[in-house]
Short mmCIF file of C-alpha atoms and ligand atoms in Angstrom, two decimals:
data_model
loop_
_atom_site.label_atom_id
_atom_site.label_comp_id
_atom_site.label_asym_id
_atom_site.label_seq_id
_atom_site.Cartn_x
_atom_site.Cartn_y
_atom_site.Cartn_z
CA MET A 1 -2.65 -9.66 -39.35
CA GLU A 2 -4.30 -10.58 -36.23
CA TYR A 3 -2.11 -10.96 -33.38
CA ARG A 4 -4.37 -12.65 -30.25
CA LEU A 5 -2.63 -12.33 -27.15
CA ALA A 6 -2.69 -13.33 -23.48
CA LEU A 7 -2.20 -11.43 -20.77
CA ILE A 8 -0.43 -12.52 -17.98
CA GLY A 9 -0.71 -9.80 -14.76
CA PHE A 10 -3.55 -7.14 -15.04
CA GLY A 11 -2.19 -3.94 -12.88
CA THR A 12 -2.01 -0.91 -14.40
CA VAL A 13 0.08 -1.64 -17.17
CA GLY A 14 -1.97 -4.13 -18.44
CA GLN A 15 -4.94 -2.22 -17.86
CA GLY A 16 -2.82 1.07 -19.72
CA PHE A 17 -2.39 -1.27 -22.86
CA VAL A 18 -5.42 -2.29 -22.98
CA GLU A 19 -7.07 1.43 -22.78
CA ILE A 20 -4.65 2.12 -26.15
CA LEU A 21 -6.31 -0.85 -28.03
CA ARG A 22 -9.38 0.10 -27.24
CA ASP A 23 -8.81 3.73 -28.27
CA ARG A 24 -6.35 3.06 -30.95
CA ASN A 25 -7.34 -0.25 -33.41
CA VAL A 26 -8.62 0.92 -35.71
CA GLU A 27 -5.64 3.27 -36.20
CA LEU A 28 -3.16 0.38 -35.65
CA THR A 29 -5.05 -1.75 -38.74
CA GLU A 30 -4.67 1.67 -40.73
CA GLN A 31 -1.43 2.22 -40.29
CA PHE A 32 0.26 -0.72 -39.57
CA GLY A 33 -2.06 -3.65 -40.83
CA VAL A 34 -2.49 -5.09 -37.33
CA SER A 35 -5.04 -6.30 -35.47
CA TYR A 36 -4.81 -7.36 -31.92
CA ARG A 37 -7.18 -9.80 -30.09
CA ILE A 38 -7.23 -10.37 -26.06
CA THR A 39 -7.92 -14.22 -26.11
CA GLY A 40 -6.85 -14.76 -22.28
CA VAL A 41 -6.17 -12.49 -19.21
CA CYS A 42 -5.65 -13.78 -15.56
CA ASP A 43 -4.48 -11.81 -12.62
CA ALA A 44 -3.95 -13.37 -9.18
CA ARG A 45 -6.27 -10.81 -7.87
CA LEU A 46 -8.75 -10.41 -10.36
CA GLY A 47 -9.36 -13.78 -11.40
CA SER A 48 -8.80 -15.44 -14.67
CA ILE A 49 -10.79 -16.09 -18.17
CA HIS A 50 -9.59 -17.31 -21.46
CA ASP A 51 -11.40 -17.21 -24.65
CA PRO A 52 -10.18 -18.45 -28.23
CA SER A 53 -13.23 -16.10 -29.44
CA GLY A 54 -11.79 -12.23 -27.52
CA PHE A 55 -12.79 -10.20 -25.18
CA GLU A 56 -13.86 -6.62 -25.76
CA PRO A 57 -11.22 -4.20 -24.22
CA GLU A 58 -14.13 -1.89 -22.64
CA ALA A 59 -15.60 -5.14 -21.03
CA LEU A 60 -11.92 -6.08 -19.39
CA LEU A 61 -11.78 -2.85 -17.91
CA ASP A 62 -15.34 -2.25 -17.43
CA ALA A 63 -15.20 -5.65 -15.04
CA VAL A 64 -12.12 -4.07 -13.06
CA ARG A 65 -14.18 -0.74 -12.70
CA ASN A 66 -17.13 -2.28 -11.49
CA GLY A 67 -15.48 -4.39 -9.01
CA GLY A 68 -16.78 -7.62 -10.20
CA GLY A 69 -13.64 -8.70 -11.70
CA LEU A 70 -12.29 -10.69 -14.53
CA GLU A 71 -14.77 -14.42 -13.43
CA SER A 72 -17.55 -11.59 -14.08
CA LEU A 73 -17.15 -12.24 -17.53
CA SER A 74 -18.32 -14.70 -19.41
CA ALA A 75 -16.01 -17.30 -21.52
CA ILE A 76 -15.60 -20.62 -22.29
CA ASP A 77 -12.57 -21.49 -19.55
CA HIS A 78 -12.20 -19.43 -16.35
CA GLY A 79 -9.82 -19.78 -13.32
CA TRP A 80 -6.53 -20.73 -15.50
CA ASP A 81 -3.21 -20.34 -13.53
CA ALA A 82 -0.90 -18.07 -15.05
CA MET A 83 1.24 -21.74 -15.72
CA ARG A 84 -1.64 -22.51 -18.06
CA MET A 85 -2.18 -19.24 -19.57
CA ALA A 86 1.27 -18.89 -20.70
CA GLU A 87 1.57 -22.72 -21.74
CA ASP A 88 -2.25 -23.77 -23.68
CA SER A 89 -3.59 -20.26 -24.48
CA ALA A 90 -4.92 -19.91 -27.80
CA ALA A 91 -2.89 -16.33 -27.69
CA ASP A 92 0.63 -15.70 -30.67
CA VAL A 93 2.30 -14.10 -27.96
CA VAL A 94 2.24 -14.07 -24.55
CA VAL A 95 1.98 -10.47 -22.84
CA GLU A 96 3.95 -10.71 -19.29
CA LEU A 97 3.23 -8.24 -17.03
CA SER A 98 3.33 -9.68 -13.05
CA PHE A 99 5.33 -8.09 -10.61
CA THR A 100 9.02 -7.89 -10.52
CA ASP A 101 11.24 -9.67 -8.41
CA LEU A 102 14.74 -9.00 -8.73
CA GLU A 103 16.12 -11.85 -6.60
CA THR A 104 14.84 -14.99 -8.36
CA GLY A 105 13.28 -13.08 -11.26
CA GLU A 106 10.02 -15.66 -10.21
CA PRO A 107 7.63 -16.63 -11.18
CA ALA A 108 7.85 -14.83 -14.20
CA THR A 109 10.84 -16.10 -15.91
CA THR A 110 8.83 -19.50 -15.61
CA HIS A 111 5.83 -17.53 -17.70
CA VAL A 112 8.46 -16.80 -20.08
CA ARG A 113 10.21 -19.82 -20.65
CA LYS A 114 6.87 -21.83 -20.84
CA ALA A 115 4.94 -19.27 -23.56
CA LEU A 116 8.31 -19.39 -26.06
CA GLU A 117 8.52 -23.17 -25.08
CA SER A 118 4.74 -23.64 -26.68
CA GLY A 119 5.67 -22.06 -29.42
CA LYS A 120 4.34 -18.09 -28.30
CA HIS A 121 6.47 -14.82 -28.74
CA VAL A 122 6.46 -12.68 -25.47
CA VAL A 123 6.35 -9.23 -24.54
CA THR A 124 7.23 -8.12 -21.11
CA THR A 125 7.77 -4.92 -18.94
CA ASN A 126 8.89 -7.88 -15.86
CA LYS A 127 12.50 -6.75 -15.30
CA GLY A 128 13.39 -9.58 -13.48
CA PRO A 129 13.26 -12.35 -16.29
CA VAL A 130 15.36 -9.82 -18.09
CA ALA A 131 18.12 -9.02 -15.86
CA LEU A 132 18.22 -12.75 -14.75
CA HIS A 133 18.06 -15.10 -16.98
CA TRP A 134 18.16 -13.33 -20.45
CA PRO A 135 21.01 -15.36 -22.20
CA GLU A 136 18.56 -18.18 -21.68
CA LEU A 137 15.35 -16.83 -22.55
CA SER A 138 16.96 -15.45 -25.38
CA GLU A 139 18.49 -18.37 -26.82
CA LEU A 140 15.46 -20.46 -26.58
CA ALA A 141 13.74 -17.43 -28.07
CA ALA A 142 16.12 -18.09 -30.94
CA GLU A 143 15.59 -21.43 -31.21
CA ARG A 144 12.45 -21.40 -31.19
CA GLY A 145 12.00 -18.88 -34.19
CA LEU A 146 10.77 -16.07 -31.86
CA GLN A 147 11.24 -12.64 -30.10
CA ILE A 148 11.16 -11.29 -27.00
CA GLY A 149 9.82 -7.72 -26.57
CA VAL A 150 11.48 -6.28 -23.52
CA GLU A 151 11.42 -2.69 -24.42
CA GLY A 152 9.07 -1.32 -21.11
CA THR A 153 11.44 -3.04 -18.67
CA VAL A 154 13.83 0.34 -19.31
CA MET A 155 12.21 3.46 -19.25
CA SER A 156 9.20 2.56 -19.66
CA GLY A 157 7.56 3.34 -23.66
CA THR A 158 10.63 5.56 -23.71
CA PRO A 159 12.68 3.56 -27.41
CA THR A 160 15.65 3.46 -25.36
CA VAL A 161 15.92 -0.40 -25.83
CA ASN A 162 15.04 0.09 -29.52
CA LEU A 163 17.24 2.91 -29.86
CA GLY A 164 20.25 1.46 -28.53
CA LEU A 165 19.72 -1.71 -30.08
CA ASN A 166 18.18 -1.10 -33.38
CA LEU A 167 19.31 2.16 -34.25
CA LEU A 168 22.46 3.65 -32.98
CA ARG A 169 24.39 -0.53 -32.18
CA ALA A 170 26.52 0.31 -35.42
CA ALA A 171 27.76 3.09 -34.04
CA ASN A 172 29.29 0.99 -31.65
CA ILE A 173 27.82 2.06 -28.00
CA ARG A 174 31.32 3.15 -25.63
CA ALA A 175 29.61 3.59 -22.78
CA VAL A 176 25.90 3.81 -21.48
CA ARG A 177 24.55 6.90 -18.40
CA GLY A 178 21.18 7.18 -17.55
CA ILE A 179 18.91 8.04 -14.88
CA LEU A 180 16.91 5.45 -15.26
CA ASN A 181 14.83 5.48 -11.83
CA GLY A 182 12.41 7.85 -11.30
CA THR A 183 11.84 7.69 -7.49
CA CYS A 184 15.19 8.56 -6.59
CA ASN A 185 15.50 11.82 -9.46
CA TYR A 186 11.84 12.85 -7.82
CA ILE A 187 13.29 12.50 -4.95
CA LEU A 188 16.76 14.35 -5.39
CA THR A 189 14.88 16.75 -7.20
CA ARG A 190 12.92 17.42 -3.89
CA MET A 191 15.51 18.14 -2.06
CA GLU A 192 17.41 20.44 -4.45
CA ALA A 193 13.84 22.42 -3.86
CA GLY A 194 14.97 22.24 0.34
CA SER A 195 11.66 18.79 1.03
CA SER A 196 13.60 16.78 3.37
CA TYR A 197 14.80 13.18 1.92
CA GLU A 198 12.08 11.70 4.20
CA ASP A 199 9.20 13.94 3.20
CA ALA A 200 10.21 13.47 -0.61
CA LEU A 201 10.31 10.17 -0.52
CA ALA A 202 6.65 9.92 1.10
CA GLU A 203 5.67 12.01 -2.04
CA ALA A 204 7.10 10.14 -4.52
CA GLN A 205 4.90 7.03 -2.78
CA GLU A 206 1.99 9.13 -3.01
CA LYS A 207 2.53 9.69 -6.59
CA GLY A 208 2.91 6.10 -7.11
CA TYR A 209 6.11 5.86 -8.79
CA ALA A 210 7.87 4.09 -5.61
CA GLU A 211 7.97 0.53 -6.00
CA ALA A 212 5.98 -1.46 -2.91
CA ASP A 213 9.10 -1.69 -1.02
CA PRO A 214 11.19 1.54 -1.06
CA ALA A 215 14.31 -0.02 -0.76
CA GLY A 216 14.28 -1.37 -4.02
CA ASP A 217 14.37 2.44 -5.19
CA VAL A 218 16.68 4.55 -3.24
CA GLU A 219 19.47 1.70 -2.78
CA GLY A 220 19.52 1.34 -6.65
CA PHE A 221 18.16 -2.15 -7.60
CA ASP A 222 15.75 -1.14 -9.85
CA ALA A 223 18.57 1.27 -11.31
CA ALA A 224 21.01 -1.54 -11.29
CA GLY A 225 18.91 -4.34 -13.15
CA LYS A 226 18.05 -1.78 -16.17
CA VAL A 227 21.66 -1.70 -15.96
CA VAL A 228 22.33 -5.25 -16.26
CA ILE A 229 19.04 -5.44 -18.89
CA LEU A 230 21.50 -2.50 -21.02
CA GLY A 231 24.55 -4.33 -20.54
CA ASN A 232 23.57 -7.59 -22.14
CA LEU A 233 21.69 -6.39 -24.55
CA LEU A 234 23.05 -3.08 -26.09
CA MET A 235 26.36 -4.17 -25.10
CA ASN A 236 26.48 -8.15 -25.22
CA GLU A 237 27.99 -7.97 -21.81
CA PRO A 238 26.51 -11.37 -19.58
CA LEU A 239 25.98 -8.87 -16.83
CA SER A 240 24.82 -10.46 -13.76
CA MET A 241 23.06 -8.13 -10.76
CA SER A 242 25.86 -8.95 -8.36
CA ASP A 243 28.57 -7.64 -11.38
CA VAL A 244 26.56 -3.71 -10.49
CA ASP A 245 28.84 -1.51 -8.49
CA ARG A 246 25.69 -0.24 -6.48
CA THR A 247 25.46 3.06 -4.09
CA GLY A 248 22.01 4.12 -3.15
CA ILE A 249 20.84 7.71 -2.20
CA SER A 250 19.48 6.96 1.01
CA GLY A 251 23.00 8.44 2.32
CA LEU A 252 22.74 11.98 0.85
CA THR A 253 22.10 14.81 3.05
CA LEU A 254 20.18 18.46 2.53
CA GLU A 255 24.24 19.58 2.99
CA ASP A 256 25.28 17.15 -0.05
CA ILE A 257 23.13 18.59 -2.38
CA GLU A 258 23.47 22.22 -1.11
CA SER A 259 27.61 22.02 -2.04
CA ALA A 260 26.70 20.38 -5.05
CA ALA A 261 24.39 23.53 -6.25
CA ALA A 262 27.33 25.91 -5.20
CA ALA A 263 29.53 24.43 -7.55
CA GLY A 264 27.53 24.63 -10.68
CA GLU A 265 26.58 20.62 -9.35
CA ARG A 266 23.43 18.56 -8.89
CA TRP A 267 23.38 14.89 -7.49
CA LYS A 268 21.67 12.12 -9.87
CA LEU A 269 21.90 8.54 -9.61
CA ILE A 270 23.40 7.65 -12.51
CA GLY A 271 23.34 3.87 -13.52
CA SER A 272 26.43 3.49 -16.01
CA LEU A 273 28.12 0.99 -18.14
CA GLU A 274 31.75 1.57 -19.33
CA ARG A 275 33.65 -1.09 -21.76
CA GLY A 276 37.17 -1.37 -20.76
CA PRO A 277 40.13 -3.56 -21.86
CA ASP A 278 38.50 -5.36 -19.33
CA GLY A 279 35.24 -5.63 -20.12
CA VAL A 280 32.03 -3.93 -19.19
CA LYS A 281 32.33 -2.00 -16.18
CA ALA A 282 28.80 -1.23 -14.38
CA SER A 283 27.87 0.58 -11.22
CA VAL A 284 24.46 2.77 -9.87
CA ALA A 285 25.69 5.57 -7.85
CA PRO A 286 25.25 8.95 -6.96
CA GLU A 287 27.18 11.27 -9.14
CA ARG A 288 27.28 15.54 -8.98
CA VAL A 289 26.45 16.02 -12.52
CA PRO A 290 27.82 19.79 -13.95
CA LEU A 291 25.23 21.67 -14.91
CA THR A 292 26.08 21.86 -18.41
CA HIS A 293 25.39 18.48 -18.61
CA PRO A 294 22.43 17.20 -20.78
CA LEU A 295 21.23 14.53 -17.81
CA SER A 296 21.13 17.40 -15.21
CA SER A 297 18.55 19.56 -16.13
CA VAL A 298 16.27 16.06 -16.17
CA GLY A 299 14.24 16.61 -13.03
CA GLY A 300 10.88 15.04 -10.95
CA ALA A 301 10.16 11.63 -11.72
CA MET A 302 11.49 11.75 -15.65
CA ASN A 303 14.32 9.69 -16.98
CA ALA A 304 17.08 9.98 -19.17
CA VAL A 305 20.09 8.18 -20.77
CA THR A 306 23.15 9.02 -22.93
CA PHE A 307 24.72 6.52 -24.93
CA ASP A 308 28.48 7.53 -25.94
CA THR A 309 29.44 6.06 -29.60
CA GLU A 310 31.85 5.90 -31.51
CA LEU A 311 30.39 7.27 -34.20
CA MET A 312 27.67 9.46 -33.16
CA GLY A 313 29.37 10.91 -29.78
CA GLU A 314 26.92 11.55 -27.65
CA VAL A 315 22.93 10.64 -27.97
CA THR A 316 20.88 11.78 -25.21
CA LEU A 317 17.26 10.88 -25.14
CA VAL A 318 14.82 11.75 -22.00
CA GLY A 319 11.78 10.50 -21.33
CA ALA A 320 9.02 8.83 -19.01
CA GLY A 321 10.01 5.87 -16.77
CA ALA A 322 7.26 4.74 -15.36
CA GLY A 323 3.37 5.06 -16.18
CA ARG A 324 0.00 3.87 -17.24
CA VAL A 325 -0.45 4.51 -20.43
CA GLU A 326 2.99 5.51 -20.45
CA THR A 327 4.52 1.71 -20.04
CA GLY A 328 1.39 -0.01 -21.64
CA TYR A 329 2.45 1.75 -24.82
CA SER A 330 6.30 -0.20 -24.33
CA VAL A 331 4.42 -3.41 -24.97
CA LEU A 332 2.51 -2.18 -28.13
CA THR A 333 5.66 -0.97 -29.54
CA ASP A 334 7.49 -4.52 -28.97
CA LEU A 335 3.99 -6.18 -30.78
CA LEU A 336 4.32 -3.80 -33.60
CA GLU A 337 7.96 -5.12 -34.03
CA ILE A 338 7.23 -8.87 -33.57
CA HIS A 339 4.76 -7.88 -36.57
CA ARG A 340 7.85 -6.10 -38.69
CA THR A 341 10.24 -8.49 -38.08
CA ARG A 342 7.01 -11.26 -38.84
CA ALA A 343 6.36 -9.29 -42.08
CA GLY A 344 9.32 -8.23 -43.49
N1 HSE B 401 9.86 2.13 -9.58
C1 HSE B 401 10.72 2.57 -10.64
C2 HSE B 401 10.68 3.81 -11.11
C3 HSE B 401 9.27 2.28 -11.55
O1 HSE B 401 10.52 4.90 -9.81
O2 HSE B 401 11.75 4.71 -11.45
C4 HSE B 401 9.44 1.67 -13.04
O3 HSE B 401 10.87 1.38 -13.12
#
């Protein structure tokens, strides 16, 4: 079965995804009986093209590499904005990869809404629409018999949402505790090795882990967005950003790190959800984790999550939390899930 895709946003994640399609399309057809045709791409910086006959992945990547931009490719339609791409493109799925805004969720939320209203499935790695508008968007999708894939919003392509939603939900998830921000984990790991907070943050920025405004990482907003997403999806709790009791890592000193080490503990920024008699308590805060707990050994920009379940006890998943191919892979897994659901 062939799926036509419209990409909104063609930055690192979009390019990573298109590289995967370029390299794996034959295997995808052999393994899963699917193929993907990219019929539209728009990007605020690189321009916009649309053509129902589709674009070769390599031609799209080349247009970025050679500096010509998307408009340099021949196409039936040029210059469509993201709203028009979401509404009018000849696509079965809109892949929404524009920048995250955790205050308004826009413009991504409008893109998602328009795509659903015009009968298209959605896959997004954008935390904004999911953290801020999940009840409305998921209801709209259900009304129309459509799906929204959101695996890449938490821990990139590491299958956190899928594991919780499809494989552990019946085990009754009572609590979730995770290292959900790679930048903070990288900074804490470097500080343990003796770096100053400022040097470690500069390194995380150089390596490309940090958000454009690192306050989003170090003050815990990014992790809080992921906590809200996990609460809504996996614990069925209609949380919003203001429900998360949030503290970042900017107040931690080298002395704090050393005194934890002396006690056989390690500071980690922990995003947590815990079901109690009064509902789910959500927080993000630096915690001293004992060296005996699996989360303590997760170093650098790596992410991890521990699900505490009634039937399976603790289940811990460790994996990438960001990255070009890793987040691109989340788009592929969501697309395959759409196929499985429709085919089944
Ligand atoms: N800035 C984020 C992080 C990227 O450091 O984990 C993924 O959301």
